[in-house]
Amino acid sequence: MIDRCSLKADFAAISQGKRLNGPILWMMFAPDPNISNPRVAFAFNRKIGNAVYRNLLRRRIKSCLNDKGMSIRTGRYLIGSRRNARSITYSQICEDMSLLLARAENV
């Protein structure tokens, strides 16, 4: 199960974490073995699209993380997208997320 980052302490920990870049998405990751479930927050600029598109992108990323059974390291994540994210497909999102999660394993 994946939880939301909602506390000030979550974002303070993320700001001290490592930034990982993919072709379409970027992710900041702060490992924390003391929490029970990974915590995820999203940061999408209005330049990538309106609220409907940003919510769609967030739902696709959540679905990719949950449905694909990707192993997610315990910690806090902040996931954002680049401007070229407007025309990406679900499979591209999943490929990019698996790349970023593989890099997060080495942090």
Coordinates of C-alpha atoms in Angstrom, one line a residue:
M1 CA 0.0 0.0 0.0
I2 CA 1.2 3.5 -0.8
D3 CA 0.4 6.4 1.5
R4 CA 0.3 10.2 0.8
C5 CA 2.9 12.7 1.9
S6 CA 0.9 15.2 3.9
L7 CA 3.0 16.3 6.9
K8 CA 5.6 19.1 6.9
A9 CA 8.1 16.5 8.1
D10 CA 7.5 14.4 5.0
F11 CA 8.4 17.4 2.7
A12 CA 11.4 18.4 4.9
A13 CA 12.8 14.9 4.5
I14 CA 12.2 14.9 0.7
S15 CA 14.0 18.2 0.4
Q16 CA 17.1 16.5 1.9
G17 CA 16.8 13.5 -0.5
K18 CA 18.2 12.7 -3.8
R19 CA 16.8 13.9 -7.2
L20 CA 16.5 11.3 -9.9
N21 CA 15.8 12.2 -13.5
G22 CA 14.1 10.2 -16.2
P23 CA 13.2 11.1 -19.8
I24 CA 9.6 12.1 -18.9
L25 CA 9.4 12.1 -15.1
W26 CA 11.6 13.2 -12.3
M27 CA 11.6 12.0 -8.7
M28 CA 13.0 13.1 -5.4
F29 CA 13.6 10.2 -3.0
A30 CA 14.4 10.1 0.7
P31 CA 14.8 6.6 2.1
D32 CA 13.3 6.0 5.5
P33 CA 13.1 2.5 7.0
N34 CA 11.2 3.7 10.0
I35 CA 7.9 4.2 8.2
S36 CA 5.7 1.2 7.4
N37 CA 4.6 2.2 3.8
P38 CA 6.1 4.3 1.1
R39 CA 4.7 7.9 1.0
V40 CA 4.2 9.6 -2.3
A41 CA 3.5 13.2 -3.3
F42 CA 3.1 14.8 -6.8
A43 CA 4.2 18.1 -8.2
F44 CA 2.9 19.0 -11.6
N45 CA 3.2 22.5 -13.1
R46 CA 0.2 24.0 -14.9
K47 CA 2.4 24.3 -18.0
I48 CA 1.9 20.6 -18.7
G49 CA -1.9 20.9 -18.8
N50 CA -5.1 21.8 -17.1
A51 CA -6.3 20.3 -13.8
V52 CA -8.1 17.4 -15.7
Y53 CA -4.8 16.4 -17.4
R54 CA -2.7 16.7 -14.2
N55 CA -5.2 14.5 -12.3
L56 CA -5.1 12.0 -15.1
L57 CA -1.3 11.9 -15.0
R58 CA -1.4 11.5 -11.2
R59 CA -3.9 8.6 -11.5
R60 CA -1.9 6.9 -14.2
I61 CA 1.3 7.1 -12.1
K62 CA -0.6 5.7 -9.0
S63 CA -2.1 2.9 -11.1
C64 CA 1.3 2.0 -12.5
L65 CA 2.8 1.9 -9.0
N66 CA 0.0 -0.3 -7.7
D67 CA -1.0 -2.5 -10.6
K68 CA 2.4 -3.5 -11.9
G69 CA 3.5 -4.8 -8.6
M70 CA 6.7 -2.7 -8.7
S71 CA 8.8 -3.1 -5.6
I72 CA 8.9 0.2 -4.0
R73 CA 11.5 1.0 -1.4
T74 CA 10.3 2.4 1.9
G75 CA 10.7 6.1 2.0
R76 CA 9.2 9.4 0.8
Y77 CA 8.8 10.2 -2.9
L78 CA 8.0 13.4 -4.8
I79 CA 7.2 12.8 -8.4
G80 CA 6.9 15.4 -11.1
S81 CA 6.9 15.6 -14.9
R82 CA 8.7 17.5 -17.6
R83 CA 6.9 19.7 -20.1
N84 CA 7.0 17.0 -22.7
A85 CA 4.6 14.9 -20.6
R86 CA 1.6 16.0 -22.4
S87 CA 1.5 13.3 -25.0
I88 CA 2.8 10.3 -23.1
T89 CA 1.1 6.9 -22.9
Y90 CA 0.5 4.7 -19.9
S91 CA 3.2 2.3 -21.0
Q92 CA 5.7 5.1 -21.2
I93 CA 4.8 6.2 -17.7
C94 CA 5.3 2.7 -16.4
E95 CA 8.7 2.4 -18.2
D96 CA 9.9 5.7 -16.8
M97 CA 8.7 4.9 -13.3
S98 CA 10.5 1.5 -13.3
L99 CA 13.6 3.2 -14.4
L100 CA 13.4 5.8 -11.6
L101 CA 12.5 3.1 -9.0
A102 CA 15.5 1.0 -10.1
R103 CA 17.8 4.1 -9.6
A104 CA 16.2 4.7 -6.2
E105 CA 17.3 1.2 -5.1
N106 CA 20.9 2.4 -5.4
V107 CA 20.5 5.6 -3.3

